[in-house]
Amino acid sequence: MRSPSGKDLPDAKTIWIFTNQDNPCSSEFDKIQTITHAKDLKDATVDIHVMPLPKKSGEFDKTFLYNDLLSPISVQEDVDCFADNSGTLDIEDVLEHFGHFARKVRKYAYVPLFLPGWKEREGDPGIMLDLYSVVRERKKPVPITVHQEKSTATAKRSSIIDKENGGVVEKKDLHYFAEFCGGRVTLHPDDIAKLKDLSRSNMAGCVVLLGFKPMASLDVTFPLSKNSIAFANDSIVAGSNKAFYNLKDAMERKNVYAVAELHTRAKSVSRMVALVPHR
């Protein structure tokens, strides 16, 4: 079992198929049934991986059946064979590839790091960073309702009913309240969205470096949220690796950490973070 990317799904399972038969179906009807069952599994968020074993003659051809069972990501990730030059199975290669998925760490965001004065530099791409969580939570699967005919999870939808006229209250007509100076102040969803926009330096997700402080002033005893690790991503913005290394090296020499503003999504609220250099 491994955690899926993106949103935390109720449950995530993986099916591993080890076989040397690239065309196991005896008829076209069997093939259609197998593909249908695989589609139901993918709809139920079950990943399928095919690990071809050495054949007596010829190469393993996934186009007969298995490419129709796999997701595009699985087709790219799965290796073609595990045989060495002598045609025997390499167990260490199998275990290494199998363990790769169990140990796989996925980034939760990639954002540009903007240095001071970035607004005056038109078209500044920033230093592209990949963000990884240091701590990953595993939650128990939540109960889900399964459709009796389709055997897939059903999506629940709820509506708010007006007590006076019995009509459905639209989302745009909802108002929220906040405690302010001992009283309740009404807030419309548009006002909340505007406050979030005003709290961010940039509309898209990013890290904005605001300044530096001495390392001695950093209190790591009571962090307000989980720590993250940032790595430069040269594949998106060329030169990010060198620029990020130079920034980290300068911070270590001067024994300082950076104060920055972080928001990972377009509509999220920004928060203050400390960028601490580590080797």
PDB file of C-alpha atoms in Angstrom:
ATOM      1  CA  MET A   1       0.000   0.000   0.000  1.00  0.00           C
ATOM      2  CA  ARG A   2       1.351   3.445  -0.869  1.00  0.00           C
ATOM      3  CA  SER A   3       0.082   6.975  -0.560  1.00  0.00           C
ATOM      4  CA  PRO A   4      -1.303   8.529  -3.735  1.00  0.00           C
ATOM      5  CA  SER A   5      -0.266  11.912  -5.016  1.00  0.00           C
ATOM      6  CA  GLY A   6      -2.513  14.901  -4.822  1.00  0.00           C
ATOM      7  CA  LYS A   7      -5.410  14.667  -2.440  1.00  0.00           C
ATOM      8  CA  ASP A   8      -5.452  11.969   0.219  1.00  0.00           C
ATOM      9  CA  LEU A   9      -7.846   9.344  -1.068  1.00  0.00           C
ATOM     10  CA  PRO A  10      -9.852   7.077   1.294  1.00  0.00           C
ATOM     11  CA  ASP A  11      -7.630   4.115   0.435  1.00  0.00           C
ATOM     12  CA  ALA A  12      -4.825   3.312  -1.993  1.00  0.00           C
ATOM     13  CA  LYS A  13      -3.894  -0.161  -3.182  1.00  0.00           C
ATOM     14  CA  THR A  14      -1.601  -1.586  -5.816  1.00  0.00           C
ATOM     15  CA  ILE A  15      -1.796  -4.824  -7.823  1.00  0.00           C
ATOM     16  CA  TRP A  16       1.528  -6.249  -9.065  1.00  0.00           C
ATOM     17  CA  ILE A  17       1.397  -8.766 -11.930  1.00  0.00           C
ATOM     18  CA  PHE A  18       4.540 -10.885 -12.473  1.00  0.00           C
ATOM     19  CA  THR A  19       4.145 -12.905 -15.685  1.00  0.00           C
ATOM     20  CA  ASN A  20       5.946 -14.138 -18.789  1.00  0.00           C
ATOM     21  CA  GLN A  21       2.704 -14.415 -20.814  1.00  0.00           C
ATOM     22  CA  ASP A  22       2.176 -11.248 -22.832  1.00  0.00           C
ATOM     23  CA  ASN A  23      -1.063 -12.570 -24.384  1.00  0.00           C
ATOM     24  CA  PRO A  24      -2.835 -14.664 -21.711  1.00  0.00           C
ATOM     25  CA  CYS A  25      -6.398 -14.261 -23.062  1.00  0.00           C
ATOM     26  CA  SER A  26      -7.770 -17.231 -25.011  1.00  0.00           C
ATOM     27  CA  SER A  27     -10.382 -15.160 -26.867  1.00  0.00           C
ATOM     28  CA  GLU A  28     -11.409 -11.597 -27.649  1.00  0.00           C
ATOM     29  CA  PHE A  29     -14.261 -11.944 -25.150  1.00  0.00           C
ATOM     30  CA  ASP A  30     -11.788 -12.753 -22.337  1.00  0.00           C
ATOM     31  CA  LYS A  31      -9.701  -9.738 -23.319  1.00  0.00           C
ATOM     32  CA  ILE A  32     -12.701  -7.383 -23.213  1.00  0.00           C
ATOM     33  CA  GLN A  33     -13.726  -8.739 -19.798  1.00  0.00           C
ATOM     34  CA  THR A  34     -10.203  -8.323 -18.430  1.00  0.00           C
ATOM     35  CA  ILE A  35      -9.969  -4.723 -19.659  1.00  0.00           C
ATOM     36  CA  THR A  36     -13.396  -3.968 -18.146  1.00  0.00           C
ATOM     37  CA  HIS A  37     -12.334  -5.366 -14.758  1.00  0.00           C
ATOM     38  CA  ALA A  38      -9.115  -3.328 -14.911  1.00  0.00           C
ATOM     39  CA  LYS A  39     -11.108  -0.151 -15.633  1.00  0.00           C
ATOM     40  CA  ASP A  40     -13.296  -0.845 -12.563  1.00  0.00           C
ATOM     41  CA  LEU A  41     -10.142  -1.229 -10.452  1.00  0.00           C
ATOM     42  CA  LYS A  42      -8.706   2.055 -11.738  1.00  0.00           C
ATOM     43  CA  ASP A  43     -12.018   3.789 -10.986  1.00  0.00           C
ATOM     44  CA  ALA A  44     -11.695   2.412  -7.433  1.00  0.00           C
ATOM     45  CA  THR A  45      -8.202   4.060  -7.204  1.00  0.00           C
ATOM     46  CA  VAL A  46      -6.338   0.737  -7.449  1.00  0.00           C
ATOM     47  CA  ASP A  47      -3.010   0.987  -9.304  1.00  0.00           C
ATOM     48  CA  ILE A  48      -1.925  -1.858 -11.584  1.00  0.00           C
ATOM     49  CA  HIS A  49       1.722  -2.604 -12.431  1.00  0.00           C
ATOM     50  CA  VAL A  50       2.979  -5.326 -14.779  1.00  0.00           C
ATOM     51  CA  MET A  51       6.443  -6.811 -14.245  1.00  0.00           C
ATOM     52  CA  PRO A  52       7.330  -8.918 -17.333  1.00  0.00           C
ATOM     53  CA  LEU A  53       9.385 -12.052 -16.677  1.00  0.00           C
ATOM     54  CA  PRO A  54      11.805 -13.557 -19.249  1.00  0.00           C
ATOM     55  CA  LYS A  55      10.150 -15.480 -22.084  1.00  0.00           C
ATOM     56  CA  LYS A  56      11.525 -18.605 -23.723  1.00  0.00           C
ATOM     57  CA  SER A  57      11.612 -16.833 -27.073  1.00  0.00           C
ATOM     58  CA  GLY A  58      11.044 -13.269 -28.204  1.00  0.00           C
ATOM     59  CA  GLU A  59      10.443 -10.089 -26.234  1.00  0.00           C
ATOM     60  CA  PHE A  60       7.504  -9.342 -23.943  1.00  0.00           C
ATOM     61  CA  ASP A  61       4.926  -7.321 -25.891  1.00  0.00           C
ATOM     62  CA  LYS A  62       2.598  -5.252 -23.687  1.00  0.00           C
ATOM     63  CA  THR A  63       0.547  -4.090 -26.645  1.00  0.00           C
ATOM     64  CA  PHE A  64      -1.351  -7.404 -26.727  1.00  0.00           C
ATOM     65  CA  LEU A  65      -3.162  -6.644 -23.466  1.00  0.00           C
ATOM     66  CA  TYR A  66      -1.297  -4.966 -20.636  1.00  0.00           C
ATOM     67  CA  ASN A  67      -1.052  -1.430 -22.046  1.00  0.00           C
ATOM     68  CA  ASP A  68      -4.868  -1.369 -21.959  1.00  0.00           C
ATOM     69  CA  LEU A  69      -4.818  -2.282 -18.257  1.00  0.00           C
ATOM     70  CA  LEU A  70      -2.305   0.297 -17.066  1.00  0.00           C
ATOM     71  CA  SER A  71      -2.519   4.006 -16.445  1.00  0.00           C
ATOM     72  CA  PRO A  72      -0.172   6.228 -18.537  1.00  0.00           C
ATOM     73  CA  ILE A  73       2.030   6.725 -15.456  1.00  0.00           C
ATOM     74  CA  SER A  74       2.313   2.974 -14.856  1.00  0.00           C
ATOM     75  CA  VAL A  75       3.242   2.362 -18.496  1.00  0.00           C
ATOM     76  CA  GLN A  76       6.163   4.783 -18.120  1.00  0.00           C
ATOM     77  CA  GLU A  77       7.263   3.563 -14.685  1.00  0.00           C
ATOM     78  CA  ASP A  78       7.188  -0.194 -15.265  1.00  0.00           C
ATOM     79  CA  VAL A  79      10.380  -1.698 -16.600  1.00  0.00           C
ATOM     80  CA  ASP A  80      10.431  -3.918 -19.675  1.00  0.00           C
ATOM     81  CA  CYS A  81      12.201  -6.918 -18.238  1.00  0.00           C
ATOM     82  CA  PHE A  82      14.218  -8.224 -15.305  1.00  0.00           C
ATOM     83  CA  ALA A  83      16.433 -10.686 -17.165  1.00  0.00           C
ATOM     84  CA  ASP A  84      20.220 -10.420 -17.390  1.00  0.00           C
ATOM     85  CA  ASN A  85      22.257 -11.267 -20.487  1.00  0.00           C
ATOM     86  CA  SER A  86      21.961 -14.994 -19.841  1.00  0.00           C
ATOM     87  CA  GLY A  87      18.176 -14.843 -19.824  1.00  0.00           C
ATOM     88  CA  THR A  88      17.777 -15.653 -16.112  1.00  0.00           C
ATOM     89  CA  LEU A  89      15.750 -13.656 -13.635  1.00  0.00           C
ATOM     90  CA  ASP A  90      17.666 -11.073 -11.587  1.00  0.00           C
ATOM     91  CA  ILE A  91      15.997 -11.213  -8.150  1.00  0.00           C
ATOM     92  CA  GLU A  92      17.888  -8.170  -6.836  1.00  0.00           C
ATOM     93  CA  ASP A  93      16.677  -6.126  -9.782  1.00  0.00           C
ATOM     94  CA  VAL A  94      13.103  -7.208  -9.099  1.00  0.00           C
ATOM     95  CA  LEU A  95      13.276  -6.332  -5.393  1.00  0.00           C
ATOM     96  CA  GLU A  96      14.962  -2.995  -6.095  1.00  0.00           C
ATOM     97  CA  HIS A  97      12.278  -1.953  -8.554  1.00  0.00           C
ATOM     98  CA  PHE A  98       9.481  -3.292  -6.351  1.00  0.00           C
ATOM     99  CA  GLY A  99      10.825  -1.396  -3.329  1.00  0.00           C
ATOM    100  CA  HIS A 100      11.163   1.787  -5.393  1.00  0.00           C
ATOM    101  CA  PHE A 101       7.401   2.312  -5.302  1.00  0.00           C
ATOM    102  CA  ALA A 102       7.135   1.527  -1.583  1.00  0.00           C
ATOM    103  CA  ARG A 103       9.854   4.063  -0.759  1.00  0.00           C
ATOM    104  CA  LYS A 104       8.802   6.654  -3.305  1.00  0.00           C
ATOM    105  CA  VAL A 105       8.619  10.147  -1.864  1.00  0.00           C
ATOM    106  CA  ARG A 106       6.382  12.569  -3.712  1.00  0.00           C
ATOM    107  CA  LYS A 107       6.660  16.326  -3.573  1.00  0.00           C
ATOM    108  CA  TYR A 108       3.559  18.189  -2.456  1.00  0.00           C
ATOM    109  CA  ALA A 109       4.327  21.386  -4.375  1.00  0.00           C
ATOM    110  CA  TYR A 110       6.773  23.076  -6.715  1.00  0.00           C
ATOM    111  CA  VAL A 111       7.007  26.860  -6.480  1.00  0.00           C
ATOM    112  CA  PRO A 112       9.396  29.609  -7.591  1.00  0.00           C
ATOM    113  CA  LEU A 113      11.540  31.387  -5.001  1.00  0.00           C
ATOM    114  CA  PHE A 114      11.557  35.133  -5.676  1.00  0.00           C
ATOM    115  CA  LEU A 115      14.408  37.261  -4.330  1.00  0.00           C
ATOM    116  CA  PRO A 116      13.942  40.868  -3.117  1.00  0.00           C
ATOM    117  CA  GLY A 117      13.156  43.261  -5.955  1.00  0.00           C
ATOM    118  CA  TRP A 118      11.554  40.583  -8.128  1.00  0.00           C
ATOM    119  CA  LYS A 119       8.593  42.797  -9.027  1.00  0.00           C
ATOM    120  CA  GLU A 120      10.937  45.298 -10.724  1.00  0.00           C
ATOM    121  CA  ARG A 121      12.494  42.498 -12.815  1.00  0.00           C
ATOM    122  CA  GLU A 122       9.920  41.813 -15.520  1.00  0.00           C
ATOM    123  CA  GLY A 123       9.630  38.148 -16.433  1.00  0.00           C
ATOM    124  CA  ASP A 124      11.758  36.962 -13.507  1.00  0.00           C
ATOM    125  CA  PRO A 125      11.166  33.159 -13.318  1.00  0.00           C
ATOM    126  CA  GLY A 126      12.706  32.895  -9.856  1.00  0.00           C
ATOM    127  CA  ILE A 127      14.504  29.837  -8.477  1.00  0.00           C
ATOM    128  CA  MET A 128      12.249  26.820  -8.980  1.00  0.00           C
ATOM    129  CA  LEU A 129      11.937  24.668  -5.852  1.00  0.00           C
ATOM    130  CA  ASP A 130      10.414  21.252  -5.173  1.00  0.00           C
ATOM    131  CA  LEU A 131       8.908  20.982  -1.670  1.00  0.00           C
ATOM    132  CA  TYR A 132       8.791  17.678   0.217  1.00  0.00           C
ATOM    133  CA  SER A 133       7.188  16.960   3.589  1.00  0.00           C
ATOM    134  CA  VAL A 134       9.544  15.732   6.314  1.00  0.00           C
ATOM    135  CA  VAL A 135       6.641  13.989   8.082  1.00  0.00           C
ATOM    136  CA  ARG A 136       3.966  12.142   6.114  1.00  0.00           C
ATOM    137  CA  GLU A 137       0.794  11.177   7.934  1.00  0.00           C
ATOM    138  CA  ARG A 138      -0.939   7.860   7.367  1.00  0.00           C
ATOM    139  CA  LYS A 139      -4.658   8.058   8.032  1.00  0.00           C
ATOM    140  CA  LYS A 140      -7.097   5.199   8.470  1.00  0.00           C
ATOM    141  CA  PRO A 141      -9.350   4.689   5.446  1.00  0.00           C
ATOM    142  CA  VAL A 142     -12.638   6.515   5.898  1.00  0.00           C
ATOM    143  CA  PRO A 143     -15.944   4.659   5.391  1.00  0.00           C
ATOM    144  CA  ILE A 144     -17.281   5.011   1.864  1.00  0.00           C
ATOM    145  CA  THR A 145     -20.597   4.164   0.241  1.00  0.00           C
ATOM    146  CA  VAL A 146     -20.292   1.805  -2.731  1.00  0.00           C
ATOM    147  CA  HIS A 147     -22.729   1.809  -5.652  1.00  0.00           C
ATOM    148  CA  GLN A 148     -24.387  -1.618  -5.724  1.00  0.00           C
ATOM    149  CA  GLU A 149     -24.449  -1.903  -9.520  1.00  0.00           C
ATOM    150  CA  LYS A 150     -21.189  -0.206 -10.518  1.00  0.00           C
ATOM    151  CA  SER A 151     -19.171  -1.228  -7.408  1.00  0.00           C
ATOM    152  CA  THR A 152     -17.615   2.245  -7.299  1.00  0.00           C
ATOM    153  CA  ALA A 153     -17.514   4.836  -4.544  1.00  0.00           C
ATOM    154  CA  THR A 154     -20.455   7.229  -4.610  1.00  0.00           C
ATOM    155  CA  ALA A 155     -19.989  10.987  -4.284  1.00  0.00           C
ATOM    156  CA  LYS A 156     -22.128  12.679  -1.634  1.00  0.00           C
ATOM    157  CA  ARG A 157     -23.720  16.055  -2.300  1.00  0.00           C
ATOM    158  CA  SER A 158     -25.510  18.152   0.289  1.00  0.00           C
ATOM    159  CA  SER A 159     -27.738  21.219   0.052  1.00  0.00           C
ATOM    160  CA  ILE A 160     -28.705  23.899   2.568  1.00  0.00           C
ATOM    161  CA  ILE A 161     -32.466  24.400   2.821  1.00  0.00           C
ATOM    162  CA  ASP A 162     -34.080  27.691   3.813  1.00  0.00           C
ATOM    163  CA  LYS A 163     -36.361  27.042   6.815  1.00  0.00           C
ATOM    164  CA  GLU A 164     -38.807  29.782   5.816  1.00  0.00           C
ATOM    165  CA  ASN A 165     -39.561  28.940   2.184  1.00  0.00           C
ATOM    166  CA  GLY A 166     -38.060  25.459   1.852  1.00  0.00           C
ATOM    167  CA  GLY A 167     -35.878  26.487  -1.093  1.00  0.00           C
ATOM    168  CA  VAL A 168     -32.231  25.610  -1.672  1.00  0.00           C
ATOM    169  CA  VAL A 169     -29.771  28.301  -0.561  1.00  0.00           C
ATOM    170  CA  GLU A 170     -27.178  28.979  -3.247  1.00  0.00           C
ATOM    171  CA  LYS A 171     -23.514  29.158  -2.276  1.00  0.00           C
ATOM    172  CA  LYS A 172     -23.264  32.788  -3.436  1.00  0.00           C
ATOM    173  CA  ASP A 173     -26.000  33.742  -0.949  1.00  0.00           C
ATOM    174  CA  LEU A 174     -24.217  32.295   2.090  1.00  0.00           C
ATOM    175  CA  HIS A 175     -22.720  34.671   4.652  1.00  0.00           C
ATOM    176  CA  TYR A 176     -20.159  33.836   7.320  1.00  0.00           C
ATOM    177  CA  PHE A 177     -19.577  35.541  10.669  1.00  0.00           C
ATOM    178  CA  ALA A 178     -16.387  36.388  12.547  1.00  0.00           C
ATOM    179  CA  GLU A 179     -15.867  37.687  16.087  1.00  0.00           C
ATOM    180  CA  PHE A 180     -14.523  41.248  15.963  1.00  0.00           C
ATOM    181  CA  CYS A 181     -14.310  43.713  18.919  1.00  0.00           C
ATOM    182  CA  GLY A 182     -16.831  41.706  20.912  1.00  0.00           C
ATOM    183  CA  GLY A 183     -19.390  41.525  18.116  1.00  0.00           C
ATOM    184  CA  ARG A 184     -20.238  39.372  15.123  1.00  0.00           C
ATOM    185  CA  VAL A 185     -19.334  40.761  11.721  1.00  0.00           C
ATOM    186  CA  THR A 186     -20.847  39.253   8.575  1.00  0.00           C
ATOM    187  CA  LEU A 187     -18.448  38.222   5.823  1.00  0.00           C
ATOM    188  CA  HIS A 188     -19.524  37.342   2.307  1.00  0.00           C
ATOM    189  CA  PRO A 189     -17.491  34.662   0.458  1.00  0.00           C
ATOM    190  CA  ASP A 190     -16.344  37.359  -1.986  1.00  0.00           C
ATOM    191  CA  ASP A 191     -14.969  39.377   0.954  1.00  0.00           C
ATOM    192  CA  ILE A 192     -13.103  36.318   2.283  1.00  0.00           C
ATOM    193  CA  ALA A 193     -11.596  35.676  -1.160  1.00  0.00           C
ATOM    194  CA  LYS A 194     -10.527  39.329  -1.382  1.00  0.00           C
ATOM    195  CA  LEU A 195      -8.840  39.165   2.049  1.00  0.00           C
ATOM    196  CA  LYS A 196      -6.915  36.070   0.919  1.00  0.00           C
ATOM    197  CA  ASP A 197      -5.816  37.857  -2.248  1.00  0.00           C
ATOM    198  CA  LEU A 198      -4.614  40.872  -0.256  1.00  0.00           C
ATOM    199  CA  SER A 199      -2.578  38.618   2.060  1.00  0.00           C
ATOM    200  CA  ARG A 200      -0.454  37.287  -0.816  1.00  0.00           C
ATOM    201  CA  SER A 201       2.437  38.930  -2.633  1.00  0.00           C
ATOM    202  CA  ASN A 202       1.662  36.988  -5.792  1.00  0.00           C
ATOM    203  CA  MET A 203      -1.531  35.384  -7.101  1.00  0.00           C
ATOM    204  CA  ALA A 204       0.184  32.115  -8.067  1.00  0.00           C
ATOM    205  CA  GLY A 205       1.941  29.821  -5.586  1.00  0.00           C
ATOM    206  CA  CYS A 206       5.449  30.986  -4.701  1.00  0.00           C
ATOM    207  CA  VAL A 207       8.041  31.671  -2.003  1.00  0.00           C
ATOM    208  CA  VAL A 208       8.940  35.355  -1.592  1.00  0.00           C
ATOM    209  CA  LEU A 209      12.191  36.026   0.272  1.00  0.00           C
ATOM    210  CA  LEU A 210      11.718  39.062   2.544  1.00  0.00           C
ATOM    211  CA  GLY A 211      15.030  39.284   4.395  1.00  0.00           C
ATOM    212  CA  PHE A 212      17.545  37.606   6.678  1.00  0.00           C
ATOM    213  CA  LYS A 213      17.987  37.252  10.440  1.00  0.00           C
ATOM    214  CA  PRO A 214      20.833  35.865  12.607  1.00  0.00           C
ATOM    215  CA  MET A 215      20.639  32.117  13.165  1.00  0.00           C
ATOM    216  CA  ALA A 216      20.821  32.691  16.934  1.00  0.00           C
ATOM    217  CA  SER A 217      17.401  34.393  16.834  1.00  0.00           C
ATOM    218  CA  LEU A 218      15.668  31.310  15.390  1.00  0.00           C
ATOM    219  CA  ASP A 219      13.606  29.416  17.961  1.00  0.00           C
ATOM    220  CA  VAL A 220      13.044  25.853  16.749  1.00  0.00           C
ATOM    221  CA  THR A 221      11.408  24.687  19.987  1.00  0.00           C
ATOM    222  CA  PHE A 222       7.799  25.409  19.041  1.00  0.00           C
ATOM    223  CA  PRO A 223       7.261  25.205  15.271  1.00  0.00           C
ATOM    224  CA  LEU A 224       3.741  26.191  14.203  1.00  0.00           C
ATOM    225  CA  SER A 225       3.547  23.612  11.403  1.00  0.00           C
ATOM    226  CA  LYS A 226       5.424  20.665   9.918  1.00  0.00           C
ATOM    227  CA  ASN A 227       8.851  21.193   8.403  1.00  0.00           C
ATOM    228  CA  SER A 228       9.523  20.810   4.689  1.00  0.00           C
ATOM    229  CA  ILE A 229      12.621  20.186   2.589  1.00  0.00           C
ATOM    230  CA  ALA A 230      13.283  22.247  -0.543  1.00  0.00           C
ATOM    231  CA  PHE A 231      15.361  21.137  -3.534  1.00  0.00           C
ATOM    232  CA  ALA A 232      16.145  23.169  -6.627  1.00  0.00           C
ATOM    233  CA  ASN A 233      14.546  21.998  -9.904  1.00  0.00           C
ATOM    234  CA  ASP A 234      16.725  22.674 -12.950  1.00  0.00           C
ATOM    235  CA  SER A 235      14.367  20.865 -15.312  1.00  0.00           C
ATOM    236  CA  ILE A 236      11.715  23.607 -15.052  1.00  0.00           C
ATOM    237  CA  VAL A 237      13.907  26.716 -14.666  1.00  0.00           C
ATOM    238  CA  ALA A 238      17.483  26.328 -15.890  1.00  0.00           C
ATOM    239  CA  GLY A 239      20.098  27.590 -13.436  1.00  0.00           C
ATOM    240  CA  SER A 240      17.934  27.037 -10.335  1.00  0.00           C
ATOM    241  CA  ASN A 241      20.350  24.490  -8.872  1.00  0.00           C
ATOM    242  CA  LYS A 242      23.378  26.801  -9.081  1.00  0.00           C
ATOM    243  CA  ALA A 243      21.477  29.869  -7.839  1.00  0.00           C
ATOM    244  CA  PHE A 244      19.944  27.992  -4.903  1.00  0.00           C
ATOM    245  CA  TYR A 245      23.344  26.510  -3.959  1.00  0.00           C
ATOM    246  CA  ASN A 246      24.959  29.970  -3.989  1.00  0.00           C
ATOM    247  CA  LEU A 247      22.156  31.350  -1.812  1.00  0.00           C
ATOM    248  CA  LYS A 248      22.486  28.491   0.673  1.00  0.00           C
ATOM    249  CA  ASP A 249      26.287  28.805   0.721  1.00  0.00           C
ATOM    250  CA  ALA A 250      26.100  32.554   1.437  1.00  0.00           C
ATOM    251  CA  MET A 251      23.586  31.990   4.265  1.00  0.00           C
ATOM    252  CA  GLU A 252      25.861  29.387   5.865  1.00  0.00           C
ATOM    253  CA  ARG A 253      28.912  31.663   5.653  1.00  0.00           C
ATOM    254  CA  LYS A 254      27.041  34.556   7.268  1.00  0.00           C
ATOM    255  CA  ASN A 255      25.235  32.271   9.748  1.00  0.00           C
ATOM    256  CA  VAL A 256      21.774  33.612   8.909  1.00  0.00           C
ATOM    257  CA  TYR A 257      18.407  32.210   7.908  1.00  0.00           C
ATOM    258  CA  ALA A 258      15.896  33.706   5.492  1.00  0.00           C
ATOM    259  CA  VAL A 259      12.412  34.976   6.360  1.00  0.00           C
ATOM    260  CA  ALA A 260       9.977  34.299   3.549  1.00  0.00           C
ATOM    261  CA  GLU A 261       6.307  34.239   2.613  1.00  0.00           C
ATOM    262  CA  LEU A 262       4.961  30.909   1.333  1.00  0.00           C
ATOM    263  CA  HIS A 263       1.732  29.892  -0.316  1.00  0.00           C
ATOM    264  CA  THR A 264       1.592  26.705  -2.356  1.00  0.00           C
ATOM    265  CA  ARG A 265      -1.717  27.165  -4.181  1.00  0.00           C
ATOM    266  CA  ALA A 266      -3.388  30.012  -6.017  1.00  0.00           C
ATOM    267  CA  LYS A 267      -6.221  30.388  -3.470  1.00  0.00           C
ATOM    268  CA  SER A 268      -4.348  29.485  -0.275  1.00  0.00           C
ATOM    269  CA  VAL A 269      -3.516  31.926   2.529  1.00  0.00           C
ATOM    270  CA  SER A 270       0.150  32.882   2.706  1.00  0.00           C
ATOM    271  CA  ARG A 271       2.191  32.154   5.835  1.00  0.00           C
ATOM    272  CA  MET A 272       5.567  33.184   7.141  1.00  0.00           C
ATOM    273  CA  VAL A 273       8.327  30.570   6.985  1.00  0.00           C
ATOM    274  CA  ALA A 274      12.022  30.337   7.874  1.00  0.00           C
ATOM    275  CA  LEU A 275      14.409  29.052   5.208  1.00  0.00           C
ATOM    276  CA  VAL A 276      17.216  27.324   7.102  1.00  0.00           C
ATOM    277  CA  PRO A 277      20.261  26.067   5.148  1.00  0.00           C
ATOM    278  CA  HIS A 278      21.238  22.419   5.699  1.00  0.00           C
ATOM    279  CA  ARG A 279      23.987  20.279   4.233  1.00  0.00           C
TER     280      ARG A 279
END
